[in-house]
PDB file of C-alpha atoms in Angstrom:
ATOM      1  CA  ALA X  19       0.000   0.000   0.000  1.00  0.00           C
ATOM      2  CA  GLN X  20       1.177   3.493  -0.741  1.00  0.00           C
ATOM      3  CA  SER X  21       1.379   6.300   1.793  1.00  0.00           C
ATOM      4  CA  VAL X  22       2.738   9.797   2.204  1.00  0.00           C
ATOM      5  CA  THR X  23       4.181  11.510   5.263  1.00  0.00           C
ATOM      6  CA  GLN X  24       4.660  15.245   5.422  1.00  0.00           C
ATOM      7  CA  LEU X  25       7.129  16.304   8.092  1.00  0.00           C
ATOM      8  CA  GLY X  26       5.988  19.422   9.884  1.00  0.00           C
ATOM      9  CA  SER X  27       2.360  20.486   9.983  1.00  0.00           C
ATOM     10  CA  HIS X  28       3.396  24.128  10.038  1.00  0.00           C
ATOM     11  CA  VAL X  29       6.386  25.903   8.529  1.00  0.00           C
ATOM     12  CA  SER X  30       7.105  29.599   8.919  1.00  0.00           C
ATOM     13  CA  VAL X  31       9.631  31.523   6.814  1.00  0.00           C
ATOM     14  CA  SER X  32      10.490  35.151   6.220  1.00  0.00           C
ATOM     15  CA  GLU X  33       9.740  36.778   2.899  1.00  0.00           C
ATOM     16  CA  GLY X  34      12.689  36.159   0.579  1.00  0.00           C
ATOM     17  CA  ALA X  35      13.898  33.094   2.493  1.00  0.00           C
ATOM     18  CA  LEU X  36      14.165  29.558   1.191  1.00  0.00           C
ATOM     19  CA  VAL X  37      11.049  27.432   1.402  1.00  0.00           C
ATOM     20  CA  LEU X  38      11.504  23.714   2.133  1.00  0.00           C
ATOM     21  CA  LEU X  39       8.503  21.466   2.649  1.00  0.00           C
ATOM     22  CA  ARG X  40       9.263  17.824   3.320  1.00  0.00           C
ATOM     23  CA  CYS X  41       7.505  14.783   1.940  1.00  0.00           C
ATOM     24  CA  ASN X  42       8.401  11.108   2.255  1.00  0.00           C
ATOM     25  CA  TYR X  43       6.521   8.382   0.491  1.00  0.00           C
ATOM     26  CA  SER X  44       6.058   4.660   0.711  1.00  0.00           C
ATOM     27  CA  SER X  45       5.339   2.700  -2.428  1.00  0.00           C
ATOM     28  CA  SER X  46       5.957  -0.837  -3.601  1.00  0.00           C
ATOM     29  CA  VAL X  47       5.938   0.272  -7.229  1.00  0.00           C
ATOM     30  CA  PRO X  48       7.579   3.241  -8.966  1.00  0.00           C
ATOM     31  CA  PRO X  49       5.565   6.151  -7.645  1.00  0.00           C
ATOM     32  CA  TYR X  50       3.856   9.024  -9.322  1.00  0.00           C
ATOM     33  CA  LEU X  51       4.107  11.976  -6.932  1.00  0.00           C
ATOM     34  CA  PHE X  52       2.390  15.334  -6.759  1.00  0.00           C
ATOM     35  CA  TRP X  53       2.397  18.569  -4.828  1.00  0.00           C
ATOM     36  CA  TYR X  54      -0.841  20.528  -4.543  1.00  0.00           C
ATOM     37  CA  VAL X  55      -1.493  23.928  -2.992  1.00  0.00           C
ATOM     38  CA  GLN X  56      -4.718  24.974  -1.291  1.00  0.00           C
ATOM     39  CA  TYR X  57      -5.530  28.582  -0.555  1.00  0.00           C
ATOM     40  CA  PRO X  58      -8.154  29.339   2.122  1.00  0.00           C
ATOM     41  CA  ASN X  59     -11.664  28.284   1.143  1.00  0.00           C
ATOM     42  CA  GLN X  60     -10.518  26.974  -2.209  1.00  0.00           C
ATOM     43  CA  GLY X  61      -9.917  23.638  -3.897  1.00  0.00           C
ATOM     44  CA  LEU X  62      -6.541  22.129  -4.731  1.00  0.00           C
ATOM     45  CA  GLN X  63      -4.251  23.435  -7.456  1.00  0.00           C
ATOM     46  CA  LEU X  64      -1.540  21.249  -8.946  1.00  0.00           C
ATOM     47  CA  LEU X  65       1.929  22.716  -8.385  1.00  0.00           C
ATOM     48  CA  LEU X  66       3.998  19.978 -10.001  1.00  0.00           C
ATOM     49  CA  LYS X  67       4.177  16.265 -10.661  1.00  0.00           C
ATOM     50  CA  TYR X  68       6.799  13.519 -10.936  1.00  0.00           C
ATOM     51  CA  THR X  69       6.001  10.782 -13.430  1.00  0.00           C
ATOM     52  CA  SER X  70       9.331   8.929 -13.705  1.00  0.00           C
ATOM     53  CA  ALA X  71      10.969  11.325 -16.146  1.00  0.00           C
ATOM     54  CA  ALA X  72      13.478  13.880 -14.810  1.00  0.00           C
ATOM     55  CA  THR X  73      14.107  13.632 -11.066  1.00  0.00           C
ATOM     56  CA  LEU X  74      14.123  17.423 -10.669  1.00  0.00           C
ATOM     57  CA  VAL X  75      10.671  18.714 -11.446  1.00  0.00           C
ATOM     58  CA  LYS X  76       9.825  22.353 -11.981  1.00  0.00           C
ATOM     59  CA  GLY X  77       6.351  23.628 -11.290  1.00  0.00           C
ATOM     60  CA  ILE X  78       4.355  26.788 -11.226  1.00  0.00           C
ATOM     61  CA  ASN X  79       5.083  29.894  -9.154  1.00  0.00           C
ATOM     62  CA  GLY X  80       8.808  29.113  -8.938  1.00  0.00           C
ATOM     63  CA  PHE X  81       8.438  25.859  -7.004  1.00  0.00           C
ATOM     64  CA  GLU X  82      10.420  22.725  -7.725  1.00  0.00           C
ATOM     65  CA  ALA X  83      10.820  19.292  -6.196  1.00  0.00           C
ATOM     66  CA  GLU X  84      13.448  16.599  -6.392  1.00  0.00           C
ATOM     67  CA  PHE X  85      12.633  12.897  -6.440  1.00  0.00           C
ATOM     68  CA  LYS X  86      15.187  10.899  -4.419  1.00  0.00           C
ATOM     69  CA  LYS X  87      14.515   7.193  -4.611  1.00  0.00           C
ATOM     70  CA  SER X  88      17.235   6.282  -2.094  1.00  0.00           C
ATOM     71  CA  GLU X  89      15.647   8.554   0.495  1.00  0.00           C
ATOM     72  CA  THR X  90      12.026   7.935  -0.617  1.00  0.00           C
ATOM     73  CA  SER X  91      11.600  11.693  -0.580  1.00  0.00           C
ATOM     74  CA  PHE X  92      10.001  14.328  -2.758  1.00  0.00           C
ATOM     75  CA  HIS X  93      10.672  17.620  -0.971  1.00  0.00           C
ATOM     76  CA  LEU X  94       9.246  20.883  -2.307  1.00  0.00           C
ATOM     77  CA  THR X  95      11.455  23.972  -2.487  1.00  0.00           C
ATOM     78  CA  LYS X  96      11.345  27.571  -3.592  1.00  0.00           C
ATOM     79  CA  PRO X  97      14.451  29.791  -3.429  1.00  0.00           C
ATOM     80  CA  SER X  98      12.673  32.937  -2.279  1.00  0.00           C
ATOM     81  CA  ALA X  99       9.348  33.020  -0.463  1.00  0.00           C
ATOM     82  CA  HIS X 100       6.682  35.531  -1.354  1.00  0.00           C
ATOM     83  CA  MET X 101       3.787  36.620   0.809  1.00  0.00           C
ATOM     84  CA  SER X 102       1.392  35.105  -1.735  1.00  0.00           C
ATOM     85  CA  ASP X 103       2.921  31.647  -1.090  1.00  0.00           C
ATOM     86  CA  ALA X 104       1.164  31.440   2.273  1.00  0.00           C
ATOM     87  CA  ALA X 105      -1.180  28.459   1.923  1.00  0.00           C
ATOM     88  CA  GLU X 106      -1.614  24.762   2.740  1.00  0.00           C
ATOM     89  CA  TYR X 107       0.563  22.372   0.748  1.00  0.00           C
ATOM     90  CA  PHE X 108      -0.213  18.706   0.166  1.00  0.00           C
ATOM     91  CA  CYS X 109       2.034  15.975  -1.108  1.00  0.00           C
ATOM     92  CA  ALA X 110       0.277  13.032  -2.781  1.00  0.00           C
ATOM     93  CA  VAL X 111       1.091   9.693  -4.358  1.00  0.00           C
ATOM     94  CA  ARG X 112      -1.026   8.099  -7.043  1.00  0.00           C
ATOM     95  CA  ASN X 113      -1.996   4.480  -6.536  1.00  0.00           C
ATOM     96  CA  GLN X 114      -2.873   1.996  -9.249  1.00  0.00           C
ATOM     97  CA  GLY X 115      -5.970   3.156 -11.052  1.00  0.00           C
ATOM     98  CA  GLY X 116      -5.374   6.831 -10.545  1.00  0.00           C
ATOM     99  CA  LYS X 117      -6.525   7.482  -6.995  1.00  0.00           C
ATOM    100  CA  LEU X 118      -4.568  10.049  -5.018  1.00  0.00           C
ATOM    101  CA  ILE X 119      -3.334   9.407  -1.481  1.00  0.00           C
ATOM    102  CA  PHE X 120      -2.570  12.647   0.319  1.00  0.00           C
ATOM    103  CA  GLY X 121      -0.377  13.572   3.218  1.00  0.00           C
ATOM    104  CA  GLN X 122      -1.701  15.521   6.184  1.00  0.00           C
ATOM    105  CA  GLY X 123      -0.612  18.826   4.731  1.00  0.00           C
ATOM    106  CA  THR X 124       1.849  21.555   5.723  1.00  0.00           C
ATOM    107  CA  GLU X 125       0.687  25.067   6.394  1.00  0.00           C
ATOM    108  CA  LEU X 126       3.200  27.614   5.121  1.00  0.00           C
ATOM    109  CA  SER X 127       3.286  31.040   6.756  1.00  0.00           C
ATOM    110  CA  VAL X 128       5.373  33.863   5.271  1.00  0.00           C
ATOM    111  CA  LYS X 129       6.439  36.708   7.543  1.00  0.00           C
ATOM    112  CA  PRO X 130       7.131  40.178   6.142  1.00  0.00           C
TER     113      PRO X 130
ATOM    114  CA  GLU C 112     -13.161  25.753 -21.499  1.00  0.00           C
ATOM    115  CA  THR C 113     -14.770  25.702 -18.060  1.00  0.00           C
ATOM    116  CA  GLY C 114     -13.115  24.103 -15.079  1.00  0.00           C
ATOM    117  CA  VAL C 115     -14.586  21.812 -12.467  1.00  0.00           C
ATOM    118  CA  THR C 116     -17.578  23.297 -10.708  1.00  0.00           C
ATOM    119  CA  GLN C 117     -19.372  22.135  -7.566  1.00  0.00           C
ATOM    120  CA  SER C 118     -22.658  23.014  -5.957  1.00  0.00           C
ATOM    121  CA  PRO C 119     -23.681  24.098  -3.490  1.00  0.00           C
ATOM    122  CA  THR C 120     -20.782  26.031  -1.987  1.00  0.00           C
ATOM    123  CA  HIS C 121     -21.949  25.587   1.584  1.00  0.00           C
ATOM    124  CA  LEU C 122     -24.550  23.386   3.182  1.00  0.00           C
ATOM    125  CA  ILE C 123     -25.843  22.890   6.708  1.00  0.00           C
ATOM    126  CA  LYS C 124     -27.693  19.691   7.556  1.00  0.00           C
ATOM    127  CA  THR C 125     -28.960  17.983  10.671  1.00  0.00           C
ATOM    128  CA  ARG C 126     -27.736  14.606  11.883  1.00  0.00           C
ATOM    129  CA  GLY C 127     -29.734  11.800  10.270  1.00  0.00           C
ATOM    130  CA  GLN C 128     -30.632  13.775   7.151  1.00  0.00           C
ATOM    131  CA  GLN C 129     -29.538  13.023   3.610  1.00  0.00           C
ATOM    132  CA  VAL C 130     -27.513  15.263   1.306  1.00  0.00           C
ATOM    133  CA  THR C 131     -26.655  15.408  -2.394  1.00  0.00           C
ATOM    134  CA  LEU C 132     -23.604  17.224  -3.679  1.00  0.00           C
ATOM    135  CA  ARG C 133     -23.046  17.946  -7.367  1.00  0.00           C
ATOM    136  CA  CYS C 134     -20.016  18.205  -9.589  1.00  0.00           C
ATOM    137  CA  SER C 135     -19.578  19.207 -13.216  1.00  0.00           C
ATOM    138  CA  SER C 136     -16.380  17.879 -14.685  1.00  0.00           C
ATOM    139  CA  GLN C 137     -14.042  19.812 -16.901  1.00  0.00           C
ATOM    140  CA  SER C 138     -14.953  19.725 -20.571  1.00  0.00           C
ATOM    141  CA  GLY C 139     -13.832  16.470 -22.195  1.00  0.00           C
ATOM    142  CA  HIS C 140     -13.100  14.668 -18.912  1.00  0.00           C
ATOM    143  CA  ASN C 141     -14.821  11.313 -18.387  1.00  0.00           C
ATOM    144  CA  THR C 142     -13.516  10.472 -14.907  1.00  0.00           C
ATOM    145  CA  VAL C 143     -14.655  12.010 -11.629  1.00  0.00           C
ATOM    146  CA  SER C 144     -13.185  11.344  -8.200  1.00  0.00           C
ATOM    147  CA  TRP C 145     -14.619  12.456  -4.866  1.00  0.00           C
ATOM    148  CA  TYR C 146     -12.576  13.268  -1.776  1.00  0.00           C
ATOM    149  CA  GLN C 147     -13.483  14.187   1.790  1.00  0.00           C
ATOM    150  CA  GLN C 148     -11.269  16.705   3.564  1.00  0.00           C
ATOM    151  CA  ALA C 149     -11.902  17.026   7.286  1.00  0.00           C
ATOM    152  CA  LEU C 150     -10.675  20.159   9.013  1.00  0.00           C
ATOM    153  CA  GLY C 151      -6.903  20.156   9.324  1.00  0.00           C
ATOM    154  CA  GLN C 152      -6.501  16.934   7.337  1.00  0.00           C
ATOM    155  CA  GLY C 153      -5.504  15.925   3.857  1.00  0.00           C
ATOM    156  CA  PRO C 154      -8.200  14.848   1.398  1.00  0.00           C
ATOM    157  CA  GLN C 155      -9.288  11.215   1.599  1.00  0.00           C
ATOM    158  CA  PHE C 156     -10.462   9.299  -1.449  1.00  0.00           C
ATOM    159  CA  ILE C 157     -14.149   8.326  -1.361  1.00  0.00           C
ATOM    160  CA  PHE C 158     -14.723   6.817  -4.821  1.00  0.00           C
ATOM    161  CA  GLN C 159     -14.157   7.333  -8.506  1.00  0.00           C
ATOM    162  CA  TYR C 160     -16.504   7.129 -11.479  1.00  0.00           C
ATOM    163  CA  TYR C 161     -15.321   6.314 -14.974  1.00  0.00           C
ATOM    164  CA  ARG C 162     -17.766   6.352 -17.873  1.00  0.00           C
ATOM    165  CA  GLU C 163     -20.747   6.111 -15.472  1.00  0.00           C
ATOM    166  CA  GLU C 164     -19.395   3.112 -13.544  1.00  0.00           C
ATOM    167  CA  GLU C 165     -17.881   3.112 -10.066  1.00  0.00           C
ATOM    168  CA  ASN C 166     -14.177   2.473 -10.498  1.00  0.00           C
ATOM    169  CA  GLY C 167     -12.729   2.051  -7.050  1.00  0.00           C
ATOM    170  CA  ARG C 168     -13.776   3.010  -3.560  1.00  0.00           C
ATOM    171  CA  GLY C 169     -11.967   4.158  -0.473  1.00  0.00           C
ATOM    172  CA  ASN C 170     -12.674   3.232   3.134  1.00  0.00           C
ATOM    173  CA  PHE C 171     -16.128   4.813   3.373  1.00  0.00           C
ATOM    174  CA  PRO C 172     -19.383   3.117   4.448  1.00  0.00           C
ATOM    175  CA  PRO C 173     -22.177   2.296   1.963  1.00  0.00           C
ATOM    176  CA  ARG C 174     -24.197   5.323   3.054  1.00  0.00           C
ATOM    177  CA  PHE C 175     -21.789   7.247   0.815  1.00  0.00           C
ATOM    178  CA  SER C 176     -22.943   6.620  -2.729  1.00  0.00           C
ATOM    179  CA  GLY C 177     -22.585   8.280  -6.077  1.00  0.00           C
ATOM    180  CA  LEU C 178     -23.679   8.575  -9.652  1.00  0.00           C
ATOM    181  CA  GLN C 179     -22.159   9.688 -12.889  1.00  0.00           C
ATOM    182  CA  PHE C 180     -24.352  10.893 -15.720  1.00  0.00           C
ATOM    183  CA  PRO C 181     -23.913  10.552 -19.506  1.00  0.00           C
ATOM    184  CA  ASN C 182     -22.477  14.073 -19.639  1.00  0.00           C
ATOM    185  CA  TYR C 183     -19.936  12.903 -16.995  1.00  0.00           C
ATOM    186  CA  SER C 184     -21.214  15.183 -14.278  1.00  0.00           C
ATOM    187  CA  SER C 185     -21.519  13.450 -10.930  1.00  0.00           C
ATOM    188  CA  GLU C 186     -23.381  13.370  -7.646  1.00  0.00           C
ATOM    189  CA  LEU C 187     -22.262  12.348  -4.179  1.00  0.00           C
ATOM    190  CA  ASN C 188     -25.045  11.229  -1.859  1.00  0.00           C
ATOM    191  CA  VAL C 189     -24.659  10.748   1.853  1.00  0.00           C
ATOM    192  CA  ASN C 190     -27.452   9.149   3.879  1.00  0.00           C
ATOM    193  CA  ALA C 191     -28.000   9.172   7.635  1.00  0.00           C
ATOM    194  CA  LEU C 192     -25.605  12.053   8.181  1.00  0.00           C
ATOM    195  CA  GLU C 193     -23.316  11.937  11.197  1.00  0.00           C
ATOM    196  CA  LEU C 194     -21.485  14.783  12.896  1.00  0.00           C
ATOM    197  CA  ASP C 195     -18.167  13.406  11.596  1.00  0.00           C
ATOM    198  CA  ASP C 196     -19.373  13.876   8.029  1.00  0.00           C
ATOM    199  CA  SER C 197     -18.755  17.599   8.447  1.00  0.00           C
ATOM    200  CA  ALA C 198     -15.991  18.337   5.965  1.00  0.00           C
ATOM    201  CA  LEU C 199     -15.034  19.913   2.668  1.00  0.00           C
ATOM    202  CA  TYR C 200     -16.036  17.607  -0.176  1.00  0.00           C
ATOM    203  CA  LEU C 201     -13.845  17.914  -3.230  1.00  0.00           C
ATOM    204  CA  CYS C 202     -14.546  16.685  -6.701  1.00  0.00           C
ATOM    205  CA  ALA C 203     -11.767  16.147  -9.234  1.00  0.00           C
ATOM    206  CA  SER C 204     -12.002  15.314 -12.901  1.00  0.00           C
ATOM    207  CA  SER C 205      -9.464  13.804 -15.250  1.00  0.00           C
ATOM    208  CA  LEU C 206      -9.255  12.947 -18.916  1.00  0.00           C
ATOM    209  CA  GLU C 207      -9.067   9.195 -18.313  1.00  0.00           C
ATOM    210  CA  GLN C 208      -9.025   7.077 -15.176  1.00  0.00           C
ATOM    211  CA  ALA C 209      -5.291   6.549 -15.184  1.00  0.00           C
ATOM    212  CA  THR C 210      -3.999   9.907 -16.356  1.00  0.00           C
ATOM    213  CA  TYR C 211      -1.718  11.828 -14.103  1.00  0.00           C
ATOM    214  CA  GLU C 212      -3.537  15.058 -13.602  1.00  0.00           C
ATOM    215  CA  GLN C 213      -6.705  15.526 -11.644  1.00  0.00           C
ATOM    216  CA  TYR C 214      -8.318  18.946 -11.706  1.00  0.00           C
ATOM    217  CA  PHE C 215     -10.108  19.917  -8.521  1.00  0.00           C
ATOM    218  CA  GLY C 216     -13.216  21.958  -7.995  1.00  0.00           C
ATOM    219  CA  PRO C 217     -13.571  24.520  -5.197  1.00  0.00           C
ATOM    220  CA  GLY C 218     -15.402  22.076  -2.946  1.00  0.00           C
ATOM    221  CA  THR C 219     -18.631  21.982  -0.971  1.00  0.00           C
ATOM    222  CA  ARG C 220     -18.399  22.754   2.729  1.00  0.00           C
ATOM    223  CA  LEU C 221     -20.852  20.484   4.583  1.00  0.00           C
ATOM    224  CA  THR C 222     -21.685  21.150   8.216  1.00  0.00           C
ATOM    225  CA  VAL C 223     -23.713  18.578  10.143  1.00  0.00           C
ATOM    226  CA  THR C 224     -25.284  19.773  13.388  1.00  0.00           C
TER     227      THR C 224
END
């Protein structure tokens, strides 16, 4: 069975600082991994996805993530945080048949 | 091209009642998945519909049921509502059942009192 663990339910950074949101996965087959963002009172927006091509994946809004099989990780980063990045971030793995299994989420706060 | 839409936006029901939530998939998408997101949690998969047939179900009791119509829109029905059913219900559509990208609607916030 596949699962996702997000380390840290809340991360706070200063504007302009590096953003690092951690995600570890468990999967018995090569995983397809995703990061979604959720702004207050909204649905989920896809930031980026890993589908077994390049291990460094670039997404929208300057975010990127690196797939590390040896560490079973798929951490999300952004070099310089912006106030508009404040939101909830979810890491997810896709199981066979296309169903998404989500982590618990990490709330990102950005301080001025 | 319109995105995924859901109705209603908010809903308040009493324990024991029944509720129907609606989802219109993105144009051209034939697969709809439903997720429940409790407060402070990640979304949990309820079930998926592909070409009007249920195509997989998560760990939810039978009082959660659904339909998909010929135009690929979908309904989620919940009978005998319980307080723990209070959550944001998200619908996601995709081009085919096994494609990578699911596009989410804004959700329906259900409160059970």
